[in-house]
XYZ file of C-alpha atoms in Angstrom:
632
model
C 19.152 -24.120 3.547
C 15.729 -22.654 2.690
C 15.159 -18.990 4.077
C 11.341 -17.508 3.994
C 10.969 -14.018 5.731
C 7.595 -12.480 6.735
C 6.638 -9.754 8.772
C 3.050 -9.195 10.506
C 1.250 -7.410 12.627
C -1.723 -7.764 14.853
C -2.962 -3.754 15.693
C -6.716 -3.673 16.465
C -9.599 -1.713 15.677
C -10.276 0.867 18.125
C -6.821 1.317 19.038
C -5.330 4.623 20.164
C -4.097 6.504 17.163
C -0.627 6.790 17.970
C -0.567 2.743 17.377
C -0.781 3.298 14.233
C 1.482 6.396 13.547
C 4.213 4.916 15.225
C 3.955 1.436 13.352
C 4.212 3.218 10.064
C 7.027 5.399 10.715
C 9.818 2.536 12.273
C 8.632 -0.307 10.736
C 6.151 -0.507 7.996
C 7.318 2.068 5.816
C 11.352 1.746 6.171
C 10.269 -2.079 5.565
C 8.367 -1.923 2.406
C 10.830 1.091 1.261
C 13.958 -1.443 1.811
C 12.371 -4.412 0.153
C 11.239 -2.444 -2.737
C 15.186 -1.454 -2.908
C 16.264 -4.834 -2.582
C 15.996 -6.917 -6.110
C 16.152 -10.585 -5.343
C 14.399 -10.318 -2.049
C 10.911 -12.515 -1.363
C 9.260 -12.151 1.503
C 5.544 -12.854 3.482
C 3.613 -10.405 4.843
C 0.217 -9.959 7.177
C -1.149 -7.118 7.730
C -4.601 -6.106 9.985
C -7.768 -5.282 8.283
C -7.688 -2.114 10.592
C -3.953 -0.984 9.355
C -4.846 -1.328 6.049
C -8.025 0.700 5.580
C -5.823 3.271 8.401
C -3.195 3.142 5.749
C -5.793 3.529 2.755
C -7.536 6.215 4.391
C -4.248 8.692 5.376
C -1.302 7.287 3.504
C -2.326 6.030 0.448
C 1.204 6.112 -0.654
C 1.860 3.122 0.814
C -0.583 0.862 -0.002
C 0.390 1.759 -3.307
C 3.357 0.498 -2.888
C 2.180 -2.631 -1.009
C 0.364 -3.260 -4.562
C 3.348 -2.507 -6.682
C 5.426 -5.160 -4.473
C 2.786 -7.696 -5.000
C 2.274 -7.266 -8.740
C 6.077 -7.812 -9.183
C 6.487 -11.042 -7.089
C 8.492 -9.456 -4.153
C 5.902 -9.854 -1.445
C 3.085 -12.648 -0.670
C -0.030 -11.141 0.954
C -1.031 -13.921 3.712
C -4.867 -13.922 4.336
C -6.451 -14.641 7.742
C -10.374 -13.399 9.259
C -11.174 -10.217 8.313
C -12.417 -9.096 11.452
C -9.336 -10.647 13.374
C -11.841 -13.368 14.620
C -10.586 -16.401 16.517
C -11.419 -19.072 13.865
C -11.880 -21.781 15.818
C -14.607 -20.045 18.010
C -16.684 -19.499 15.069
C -19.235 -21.807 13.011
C -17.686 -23.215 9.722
C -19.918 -20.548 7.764
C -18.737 -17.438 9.844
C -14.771 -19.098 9.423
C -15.519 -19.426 5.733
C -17.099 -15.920 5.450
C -14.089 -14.523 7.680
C -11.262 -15.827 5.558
C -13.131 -15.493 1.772
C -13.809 -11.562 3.019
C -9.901 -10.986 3.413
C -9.315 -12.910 0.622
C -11.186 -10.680 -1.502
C -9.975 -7.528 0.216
C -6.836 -8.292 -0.603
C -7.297 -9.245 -4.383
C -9.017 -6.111 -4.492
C -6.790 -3.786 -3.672
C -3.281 -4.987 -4.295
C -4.322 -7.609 -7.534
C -3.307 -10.524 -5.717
C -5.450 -13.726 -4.412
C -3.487 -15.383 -1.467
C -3.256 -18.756 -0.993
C -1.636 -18.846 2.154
C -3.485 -18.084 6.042
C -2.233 -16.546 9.020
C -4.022 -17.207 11.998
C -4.923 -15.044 14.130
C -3.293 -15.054 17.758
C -1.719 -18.024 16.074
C -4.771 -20.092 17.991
C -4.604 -23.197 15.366
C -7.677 -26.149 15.581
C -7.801 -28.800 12.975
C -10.629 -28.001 11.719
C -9.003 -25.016 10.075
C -7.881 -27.976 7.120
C -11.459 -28.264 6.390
C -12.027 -24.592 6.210
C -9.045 -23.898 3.766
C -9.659 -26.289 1.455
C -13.357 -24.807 1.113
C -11.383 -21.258 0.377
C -9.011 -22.556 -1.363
C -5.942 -22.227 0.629
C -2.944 -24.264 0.229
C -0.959 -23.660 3.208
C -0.931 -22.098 6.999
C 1.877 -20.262 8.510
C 1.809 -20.663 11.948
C 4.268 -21.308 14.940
C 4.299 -24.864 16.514
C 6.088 -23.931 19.689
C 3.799 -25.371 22.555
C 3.577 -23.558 26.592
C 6.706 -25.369 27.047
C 8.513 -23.436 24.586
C 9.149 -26.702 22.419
C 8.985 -26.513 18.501
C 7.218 -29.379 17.496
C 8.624 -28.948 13.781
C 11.363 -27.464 12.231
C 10.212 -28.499 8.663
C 6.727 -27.679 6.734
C 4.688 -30.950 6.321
C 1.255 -32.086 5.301
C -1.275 -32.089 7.359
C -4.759 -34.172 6.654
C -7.859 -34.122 8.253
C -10.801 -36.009 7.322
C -9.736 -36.621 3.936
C -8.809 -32.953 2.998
C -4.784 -31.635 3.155
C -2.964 -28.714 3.802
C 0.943 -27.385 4.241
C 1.720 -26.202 7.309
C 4.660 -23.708 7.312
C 6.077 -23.822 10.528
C 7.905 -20.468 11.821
C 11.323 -20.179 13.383
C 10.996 -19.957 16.927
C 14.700 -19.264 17.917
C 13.771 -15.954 15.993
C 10.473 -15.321 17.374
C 11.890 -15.976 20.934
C 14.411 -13.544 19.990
C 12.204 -11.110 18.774
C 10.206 -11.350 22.033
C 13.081 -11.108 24.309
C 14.041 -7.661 22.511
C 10.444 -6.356 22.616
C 10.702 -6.812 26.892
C 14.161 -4.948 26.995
C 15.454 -8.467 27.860
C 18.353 -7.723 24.946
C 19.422 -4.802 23.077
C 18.974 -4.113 19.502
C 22.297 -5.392 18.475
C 22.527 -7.977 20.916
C 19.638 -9.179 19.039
C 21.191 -8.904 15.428
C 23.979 -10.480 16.265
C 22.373 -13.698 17.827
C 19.965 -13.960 14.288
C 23.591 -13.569 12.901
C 24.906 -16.100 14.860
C 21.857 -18.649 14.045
C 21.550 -18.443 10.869
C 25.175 -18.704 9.807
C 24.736 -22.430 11.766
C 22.724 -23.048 8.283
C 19.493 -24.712 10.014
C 17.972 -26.686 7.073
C 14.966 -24.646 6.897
C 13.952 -21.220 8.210
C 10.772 -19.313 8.387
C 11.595 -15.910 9.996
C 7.761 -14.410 10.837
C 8.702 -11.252 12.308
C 6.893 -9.702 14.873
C 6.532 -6.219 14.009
C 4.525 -5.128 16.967
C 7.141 -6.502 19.358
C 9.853 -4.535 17.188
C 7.654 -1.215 17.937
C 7.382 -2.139 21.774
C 10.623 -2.938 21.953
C 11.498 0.760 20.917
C 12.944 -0.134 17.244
C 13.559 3.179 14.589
C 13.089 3.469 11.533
C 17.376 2.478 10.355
C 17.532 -0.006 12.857
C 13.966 -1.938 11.011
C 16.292 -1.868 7.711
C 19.663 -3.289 9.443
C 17.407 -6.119 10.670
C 16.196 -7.344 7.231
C 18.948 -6.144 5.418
C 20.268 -9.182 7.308
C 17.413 -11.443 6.561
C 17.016 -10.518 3.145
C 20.921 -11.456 2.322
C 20.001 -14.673 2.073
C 18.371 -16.399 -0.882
C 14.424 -15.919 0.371
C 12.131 -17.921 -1.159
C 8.248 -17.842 -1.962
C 5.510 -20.167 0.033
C 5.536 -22.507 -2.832
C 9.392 -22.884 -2.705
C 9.306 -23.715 1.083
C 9.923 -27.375 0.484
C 13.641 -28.749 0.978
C 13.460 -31.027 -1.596
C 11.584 -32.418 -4.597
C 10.725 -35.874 -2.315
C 7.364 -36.365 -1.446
C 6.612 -34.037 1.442
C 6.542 -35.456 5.108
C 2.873 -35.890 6.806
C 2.523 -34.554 10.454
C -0.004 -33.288 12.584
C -0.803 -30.249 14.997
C -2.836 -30.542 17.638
C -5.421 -27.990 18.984
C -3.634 -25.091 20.844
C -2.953 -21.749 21.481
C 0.646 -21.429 19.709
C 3.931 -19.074 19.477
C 4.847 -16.348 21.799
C 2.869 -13.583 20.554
C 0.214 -13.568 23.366
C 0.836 -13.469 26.835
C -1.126 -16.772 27.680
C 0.241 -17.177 31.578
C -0.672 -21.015 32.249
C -3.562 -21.503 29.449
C -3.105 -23.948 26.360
C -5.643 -23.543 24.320
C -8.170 -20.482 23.789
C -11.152 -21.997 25.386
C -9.383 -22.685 29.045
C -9.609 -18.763 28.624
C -13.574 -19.379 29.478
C -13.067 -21.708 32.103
C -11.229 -19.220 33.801
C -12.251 -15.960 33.397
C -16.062 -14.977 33.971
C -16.152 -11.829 31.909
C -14.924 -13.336 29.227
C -17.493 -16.264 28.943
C -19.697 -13.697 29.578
C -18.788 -11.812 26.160
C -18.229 -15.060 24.133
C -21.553 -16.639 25.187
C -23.744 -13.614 24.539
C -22.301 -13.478 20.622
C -22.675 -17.066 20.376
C -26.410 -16.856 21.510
C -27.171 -13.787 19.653
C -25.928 -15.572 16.146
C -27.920 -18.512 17.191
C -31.158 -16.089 17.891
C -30.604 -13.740 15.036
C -30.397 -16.823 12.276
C -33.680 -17.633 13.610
C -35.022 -15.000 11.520
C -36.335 -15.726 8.457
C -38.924 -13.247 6.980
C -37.479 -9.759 5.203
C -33.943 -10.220 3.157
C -32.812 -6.274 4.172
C -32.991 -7.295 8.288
C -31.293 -10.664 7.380
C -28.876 -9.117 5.797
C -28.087 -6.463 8.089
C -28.071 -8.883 11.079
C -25.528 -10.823 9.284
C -23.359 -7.795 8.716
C -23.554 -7.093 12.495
C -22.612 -10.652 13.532
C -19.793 -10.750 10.778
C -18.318 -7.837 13.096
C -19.091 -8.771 16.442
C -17.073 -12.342 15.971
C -14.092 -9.954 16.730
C -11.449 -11.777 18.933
C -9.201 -9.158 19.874
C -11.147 -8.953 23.372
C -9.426 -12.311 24.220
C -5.990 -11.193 23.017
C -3.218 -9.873 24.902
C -0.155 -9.616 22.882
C 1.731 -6.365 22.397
C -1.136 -3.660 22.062
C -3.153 -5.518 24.919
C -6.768 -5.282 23.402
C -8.053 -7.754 25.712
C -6.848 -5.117 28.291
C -8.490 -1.846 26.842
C -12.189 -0.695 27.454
C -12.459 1.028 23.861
C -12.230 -2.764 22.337
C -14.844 -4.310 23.997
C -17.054 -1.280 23.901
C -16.717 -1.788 19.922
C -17.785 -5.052 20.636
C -20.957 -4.272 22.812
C -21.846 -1.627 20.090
C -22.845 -4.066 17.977
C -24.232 -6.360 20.125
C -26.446 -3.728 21.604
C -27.598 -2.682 18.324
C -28.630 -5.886 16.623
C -31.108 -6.317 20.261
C -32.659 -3.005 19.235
C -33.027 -4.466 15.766
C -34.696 -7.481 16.771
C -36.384 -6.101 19.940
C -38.271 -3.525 17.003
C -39.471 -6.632 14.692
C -42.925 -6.891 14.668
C -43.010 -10.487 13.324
C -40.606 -11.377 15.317
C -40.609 -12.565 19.041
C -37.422 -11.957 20.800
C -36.758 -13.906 23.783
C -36.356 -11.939 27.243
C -34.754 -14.847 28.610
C -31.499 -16.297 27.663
C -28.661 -18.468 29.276
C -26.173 -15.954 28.075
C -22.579 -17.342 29.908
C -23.937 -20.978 29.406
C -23.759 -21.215 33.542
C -26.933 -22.742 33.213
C -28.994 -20.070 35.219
C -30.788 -17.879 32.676
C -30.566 -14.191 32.568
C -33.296 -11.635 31.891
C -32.664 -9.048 28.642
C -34.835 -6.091 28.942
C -34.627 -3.555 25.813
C -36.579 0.096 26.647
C -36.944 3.524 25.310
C -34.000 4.837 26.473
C -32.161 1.703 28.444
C -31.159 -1.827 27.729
C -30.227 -4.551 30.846
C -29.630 -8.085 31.778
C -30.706 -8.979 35.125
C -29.001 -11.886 36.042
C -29.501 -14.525 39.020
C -25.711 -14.616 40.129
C -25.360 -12.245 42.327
C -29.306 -10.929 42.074
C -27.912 -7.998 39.671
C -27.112 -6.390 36.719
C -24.639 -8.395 34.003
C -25.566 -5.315 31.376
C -26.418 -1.481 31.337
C -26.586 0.105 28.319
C -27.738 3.509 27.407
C -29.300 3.073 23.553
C -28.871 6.655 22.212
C -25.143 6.175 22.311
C -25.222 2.031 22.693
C -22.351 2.104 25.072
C -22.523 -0.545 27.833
C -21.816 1.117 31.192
C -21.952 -2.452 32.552
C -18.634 -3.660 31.162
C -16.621 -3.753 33.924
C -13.515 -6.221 33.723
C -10.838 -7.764 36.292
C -8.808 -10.244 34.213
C -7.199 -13.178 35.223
C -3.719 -12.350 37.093
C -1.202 -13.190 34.505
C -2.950 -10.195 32.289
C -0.846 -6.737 33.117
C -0.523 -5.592 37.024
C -3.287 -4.559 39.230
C -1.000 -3.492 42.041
C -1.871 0.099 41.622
C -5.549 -0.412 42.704
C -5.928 -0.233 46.678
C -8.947 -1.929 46.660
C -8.103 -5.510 45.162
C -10.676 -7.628 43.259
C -11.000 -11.399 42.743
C -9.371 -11.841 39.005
C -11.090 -13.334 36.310
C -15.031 -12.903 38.416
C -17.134 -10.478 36.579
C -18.454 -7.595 38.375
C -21.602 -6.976 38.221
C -23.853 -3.670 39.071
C -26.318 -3.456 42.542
C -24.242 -6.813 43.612
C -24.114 -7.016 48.038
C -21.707 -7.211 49.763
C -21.604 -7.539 54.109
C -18.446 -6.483 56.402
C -17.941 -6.961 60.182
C -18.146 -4.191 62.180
C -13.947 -3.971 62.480
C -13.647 -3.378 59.019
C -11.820 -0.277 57.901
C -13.492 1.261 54.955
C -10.252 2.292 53.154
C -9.009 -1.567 53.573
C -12.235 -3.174 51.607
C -11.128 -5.855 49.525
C -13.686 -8.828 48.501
C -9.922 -10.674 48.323
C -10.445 -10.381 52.576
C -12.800 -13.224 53.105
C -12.269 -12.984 57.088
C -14.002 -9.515 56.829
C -15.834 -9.552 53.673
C -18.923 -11.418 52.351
C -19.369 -10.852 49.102
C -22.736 -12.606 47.300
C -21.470 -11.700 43.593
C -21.254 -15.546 42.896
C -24.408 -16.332 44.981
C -27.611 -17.714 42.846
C -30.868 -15.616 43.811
C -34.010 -16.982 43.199
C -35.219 -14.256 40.381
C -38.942 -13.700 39.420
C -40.320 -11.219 36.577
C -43.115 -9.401 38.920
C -45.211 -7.791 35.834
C -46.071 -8.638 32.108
C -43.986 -6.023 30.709
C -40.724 -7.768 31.766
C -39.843 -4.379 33.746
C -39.514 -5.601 37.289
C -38.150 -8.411 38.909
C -37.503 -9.319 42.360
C -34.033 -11.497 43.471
C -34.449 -13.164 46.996
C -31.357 -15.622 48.574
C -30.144 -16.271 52.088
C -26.631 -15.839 53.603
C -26.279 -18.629 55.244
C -24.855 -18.354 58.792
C -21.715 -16.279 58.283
C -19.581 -15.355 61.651
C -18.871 -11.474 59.246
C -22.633 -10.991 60.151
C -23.176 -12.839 63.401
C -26.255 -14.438 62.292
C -28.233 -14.859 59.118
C -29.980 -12.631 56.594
C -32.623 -12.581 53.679
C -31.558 -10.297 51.025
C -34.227 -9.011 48.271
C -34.081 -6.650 45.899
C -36.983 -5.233 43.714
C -35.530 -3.917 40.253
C -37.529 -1.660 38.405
C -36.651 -0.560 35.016
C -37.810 2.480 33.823
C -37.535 4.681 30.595
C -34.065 6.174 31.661
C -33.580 5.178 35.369
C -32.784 1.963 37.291
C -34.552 1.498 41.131
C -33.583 -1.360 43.617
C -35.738 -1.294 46.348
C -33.355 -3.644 48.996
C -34.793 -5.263 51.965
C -32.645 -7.044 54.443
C -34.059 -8.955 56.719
C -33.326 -10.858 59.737
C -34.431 -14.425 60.011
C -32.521 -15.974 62.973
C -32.510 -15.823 66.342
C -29.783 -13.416 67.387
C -29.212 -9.920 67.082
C -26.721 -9.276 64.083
C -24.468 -6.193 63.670
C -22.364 -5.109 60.796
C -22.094 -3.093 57.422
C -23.980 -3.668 54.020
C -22.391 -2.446 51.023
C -24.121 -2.412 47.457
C -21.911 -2.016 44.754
C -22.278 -0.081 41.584
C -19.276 -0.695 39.122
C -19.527 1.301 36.305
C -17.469 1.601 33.254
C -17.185 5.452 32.223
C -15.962 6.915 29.153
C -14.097 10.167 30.169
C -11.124 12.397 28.496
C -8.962 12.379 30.846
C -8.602 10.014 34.627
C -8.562 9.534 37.480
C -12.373 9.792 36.431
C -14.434 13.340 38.297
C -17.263 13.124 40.157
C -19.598 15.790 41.717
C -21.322 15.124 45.190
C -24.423 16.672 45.101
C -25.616 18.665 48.519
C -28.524 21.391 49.048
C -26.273 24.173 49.476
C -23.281 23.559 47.233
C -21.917 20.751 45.391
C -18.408 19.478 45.576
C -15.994 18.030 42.843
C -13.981 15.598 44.030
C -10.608 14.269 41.343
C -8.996 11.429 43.234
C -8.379 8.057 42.068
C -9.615 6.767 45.388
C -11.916 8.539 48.232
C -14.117 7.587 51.003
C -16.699 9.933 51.962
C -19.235 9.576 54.551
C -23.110 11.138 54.409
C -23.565 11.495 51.007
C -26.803 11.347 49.530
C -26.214 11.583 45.680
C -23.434 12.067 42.991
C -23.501 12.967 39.706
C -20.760 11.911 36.426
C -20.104 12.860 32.706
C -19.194 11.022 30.169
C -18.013 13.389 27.926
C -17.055 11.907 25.038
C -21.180 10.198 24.688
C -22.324 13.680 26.147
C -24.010 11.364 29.109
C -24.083 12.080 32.333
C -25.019 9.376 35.554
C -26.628 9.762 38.531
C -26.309 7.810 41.807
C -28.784 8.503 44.357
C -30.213 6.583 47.963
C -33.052 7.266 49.717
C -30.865 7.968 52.962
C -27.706 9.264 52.966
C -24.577 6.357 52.970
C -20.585 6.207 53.219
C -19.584 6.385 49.463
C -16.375 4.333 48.435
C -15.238 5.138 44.992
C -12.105 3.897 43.089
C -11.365 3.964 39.605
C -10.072 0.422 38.722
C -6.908 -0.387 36.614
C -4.380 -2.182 34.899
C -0.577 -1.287 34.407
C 0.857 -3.258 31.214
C 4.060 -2.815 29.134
C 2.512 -2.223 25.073
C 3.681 -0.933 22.153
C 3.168 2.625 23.796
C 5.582 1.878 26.468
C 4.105 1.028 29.517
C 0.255 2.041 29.801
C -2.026 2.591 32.595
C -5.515 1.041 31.118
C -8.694 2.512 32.583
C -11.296 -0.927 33.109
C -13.746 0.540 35.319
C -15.293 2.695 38.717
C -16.656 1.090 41.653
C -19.134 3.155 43.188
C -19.834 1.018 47.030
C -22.881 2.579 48.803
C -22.545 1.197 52.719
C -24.497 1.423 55.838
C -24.517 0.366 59.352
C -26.861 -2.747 59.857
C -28.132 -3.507 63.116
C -31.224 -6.160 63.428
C -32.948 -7.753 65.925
C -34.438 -10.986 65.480
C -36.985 -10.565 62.614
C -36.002 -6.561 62.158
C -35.684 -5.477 58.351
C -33.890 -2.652 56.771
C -34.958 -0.970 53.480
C -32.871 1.413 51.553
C -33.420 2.202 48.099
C -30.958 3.223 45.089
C -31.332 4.997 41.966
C -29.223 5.172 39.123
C -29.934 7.453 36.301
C -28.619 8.090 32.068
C -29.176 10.973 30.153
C -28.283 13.320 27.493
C -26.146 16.103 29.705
């Protein structure tokens, strides 16, 4: 019987702080502490790039001790992408770059040079063989339990591919299951001792316990409780990656498919990372635009310091935590992807400034084959897309946060029961998008989920146009169709003008058939807001005195303009219409058990500007909105 034990976890940059406290103190520390007490003990471990510069930066103690564990053989750094990429999503340089980077880290700072990779999400791709070999890496750990819950091997094995070979180390997935189970309070803490007890006492030829430590936080583990659990573990004879063999045979051959692996991710019906993109909208949306901005940034050729710092920004953009939602849900939290955008935003405004360089305006960003307009300003950036006729981006450049990132994930990601006014999952929202309601609708019961009462053109292609030279206005046109919601059929067209801090949509509606039509247009204005505290403020802005309003979700009828502050950019936005409209605001979340416990995650605020539309034959109907960013 062969016994490895390793330990990971997965925490994220831009994580709350707590995260991190509360990983040190029950697991981390008491770990390392017990292992350092233990004298014959061996065991794997894989640690974030985030923890460990946390760790560096306020407990050096520990990453002291991390070193002083490696230096005497008791513990086996495993390397993996530095900036917690998904490997496979990324060109063979960018994996290379991602896995030599740890590498280095970790030779660095604890004196040892791993040999072994963890990947990330455990998303595995054969090309991976390929990659090692280049870096030097003799073996994967990685789970090779399917969506069915099967484990494909119980053994390691060599795996080749295109002439070049590498051990996989396959992990124990009765232990990760019950790992999993404990961190949903589907078994108690001894409960789960005792069944690791129970399973490894039936001497299984070969074991790989990869703990989750993440799961042991969520599932509400202290600090004794961490040392009882490999106290058990480490009474049996552990051994190193290079003893993982059974025997001194030749090894057996095997081979892993493509996949998205293990139980560490909730992954609802998906097998393999990419489905994720098939699926969810926003998400191709993200991976699309940092696969076309590495394509259009490699373009440039001319001075070494922009190259350089290009490629520093695209080494930390190929973060894949956004498409991640295992025990501290980053996939799920706003601050992640707005680390994300960050980047992205700033390597446009790098380009966008070259003066030997000509950066394209237009770009299929989402690969839908409809290409989207990027327009960079003083004060503003934006992508004006043709779905929908609106606004895929919004960025405000002094503080490069993207007030466009709004998000409803697919359904299997966290509950969205807590939100009265339901959204499609997985279909980005974008800003100044139209929507049309009968007459009978009830304000308060708007959901684009209601498609007896609601037309909603989000996913309609408008025919879009540039207007002048500058690339500042453009004008989306499309038809309705008949629809029985509006009793006839409309031409919508909306004039965008983009201006030094302020965003105008001039919307006409007009009537091209033959009957009368009667019902309610609503333009909506999601917005992503950074704010210290929700349900997220606003301030309705009259002639004689202004009113605050604090709830989640409010209707109000003739308003004419609102005002909101993000405080933590020290922005504030303001909403205005040329005549005054019903306002429908709700701030837009998700409820999702984490490492915290369960978490409400802010995603996002829909703004919904409506009015009563009555046309005649040929009749039109022109409103206008404003939306304006600035330094409070």
């Amino acid at each position: 019987m062969k016994v490895l034990v390793g330990a990971y976890s997965q925490i994220t940059n831009a994580e709350p702080m707590p995260v991190y406290e509360q990983a040190l103190e029950t697991v981390c520390k008491p770990l390392l502490t017990h292992l350092h007490a233990c004298e014959d003990a061996i065991m794997q471990l894989s640690l974030s790039i985030p923890l460990l510069d946390w760790l560096d930066a306020n407990h050096g103690s520990i990453n002291l001790l991390i070193s002083d564990l490696a230096k005497n053989g008791k513990l086996e750094m495993l390397t993996g992408s530095f900036n917690q990429s998904i490997l496979s999503l990324l060109s063979p340089k960018d994996r290379s770059n991602q896995i030599e980077m740890t590498t280095t880290y970790l030779r660095k700072r604890f004196g040892q040079r791993s040999k072994t990779l963890f990947s990330y999400g455990q998303v595995f791709n054969p090309l991976y063989i390929n990659t090692a070999n280049l870096c030097f890496i003799d073996s994967i750990v990685i789970s090779t339990s399917s969506e069915a819950g099967i484990q494909q091997f119980a053994e390691p094995f060599i795996m080749q591919e295109m002439g070049k070979s590498v051990s996989i180390i396959p992990t124990d997935d009765a232990i990760s299951t019950l790992i999993g189970s404990f961190a949903r309070n589907k078994i108690g803490f001894g409960n789960l001792v005792e069944q690791i007890r129970v399973y490894l006492e039936s001497k299984p030829p070969f074991v790989m316990a990869m703990i989750n430590l993440d799961y042991l936080v969520q599932g509400g583990i202290s600090a004794q409780q961490t040392v009882q659990l490999f106290n058990l573990l480490f009474g049996y004879e552990t051994c190193s990656i290079e003893e993982a063999y059974l025997h001194n045979d030749p090894p057996k051959k095997g081979y892993l498919q493509a996949g998205w692996y293990g139980n560490d991710a909730d992954k609802g019906d998906l097998s393999c990372i990419n489905e994720l993109f098939v699926k969810d909208e926003s998400l191709a949306y993200l991976y699309g635009r940092y696969t076309t901005m590495v394509e259009t940034a490699r373009l440039y050729k001319k001075d070494k310091d922009v190259r350089k710092r290009l490629e520093a920004l695209i080494q930390k953009m190929s973060c894949g935590t956004m498409y991640v939602c295992d025990a501290n849900a980053p996939m799920l939290r706003s601050s992640v992807r707005k680390v994300f955008w960050r980047y992205i935003s700033e390597a446009d405004s790098v380009l966008a400034s070259l003066k030997d360089y000509s950066y394209p305006v237009n770009n299929d960003f989402d690969h839908d084959s409809l290409m989207e307009y990027l327009f960079i300003g003083k004060y503003l950036s934006c992508v004006v897309d043709s779905k929908g006729g609106s606004l895929s981006e919004l960025t405000y450049l002094p503080s490069l946060y993207n007030y466009g990132d709004t998000f409803s994930p697919l359904s299997h990601f966290g509950s969205t029961s807590g939100n009265h006014h339901q959204l499609p999952p997985g279909q980005k929202q974008r800003l100044f998008s139209d929507v049309f309601l009968s007459e009978q609708c009830i304000m308060d019961e708007y959901t684009k989920r209601d498609e007896q009462h609601c037309l909603s053109l989000g996913d309609q292609v408008y025919t879009l146009e540039g207007v002048d030279r500058r690339n500042t206005e453009y004008v989306a046109t499309c038809t309705t169709g008949y629809s029985p919601i509006i009793g006839g059929i409309l031409q919508v067209t909306k004039h965008f003008k983009l201006r030094q801090n302020t965003i105008m949509v001039d919307i006409t509606l007009t009537n091209i058939g033959e009957e009368a039509i009667s019902c309610i247009y609503g333009c909506e204005i999601p917005l992503s807001i950074d704010s210290h505290s929700f349900p997220l403020s606003f301030i309705q802005l009259e002639n004689k005195k202004n009113l605050t309003w604090d709830e989640k979700e409010v209707v109000l009828e003739q308003v004419k303009s609102l005002r909101m502050y993000d405080e933590p950019n020290s922005t504030s936005l303001t909403l205005v219409g040329d005549t005054r409209f019903t306002l429908l605001k709700e701030d837009y979340s998700i409820e999702i058990e984490t490492v915290l416990g369960t978490e409400t995650l802010y995603q996002h605020t829909l703004f919904m500007a409506s009015w009563p539309l009555v046309l005649a034959s040929g009749g039109e109907k022109k409103v206008t909105m404003g939306l304006r960013i600035e330094r409070k």
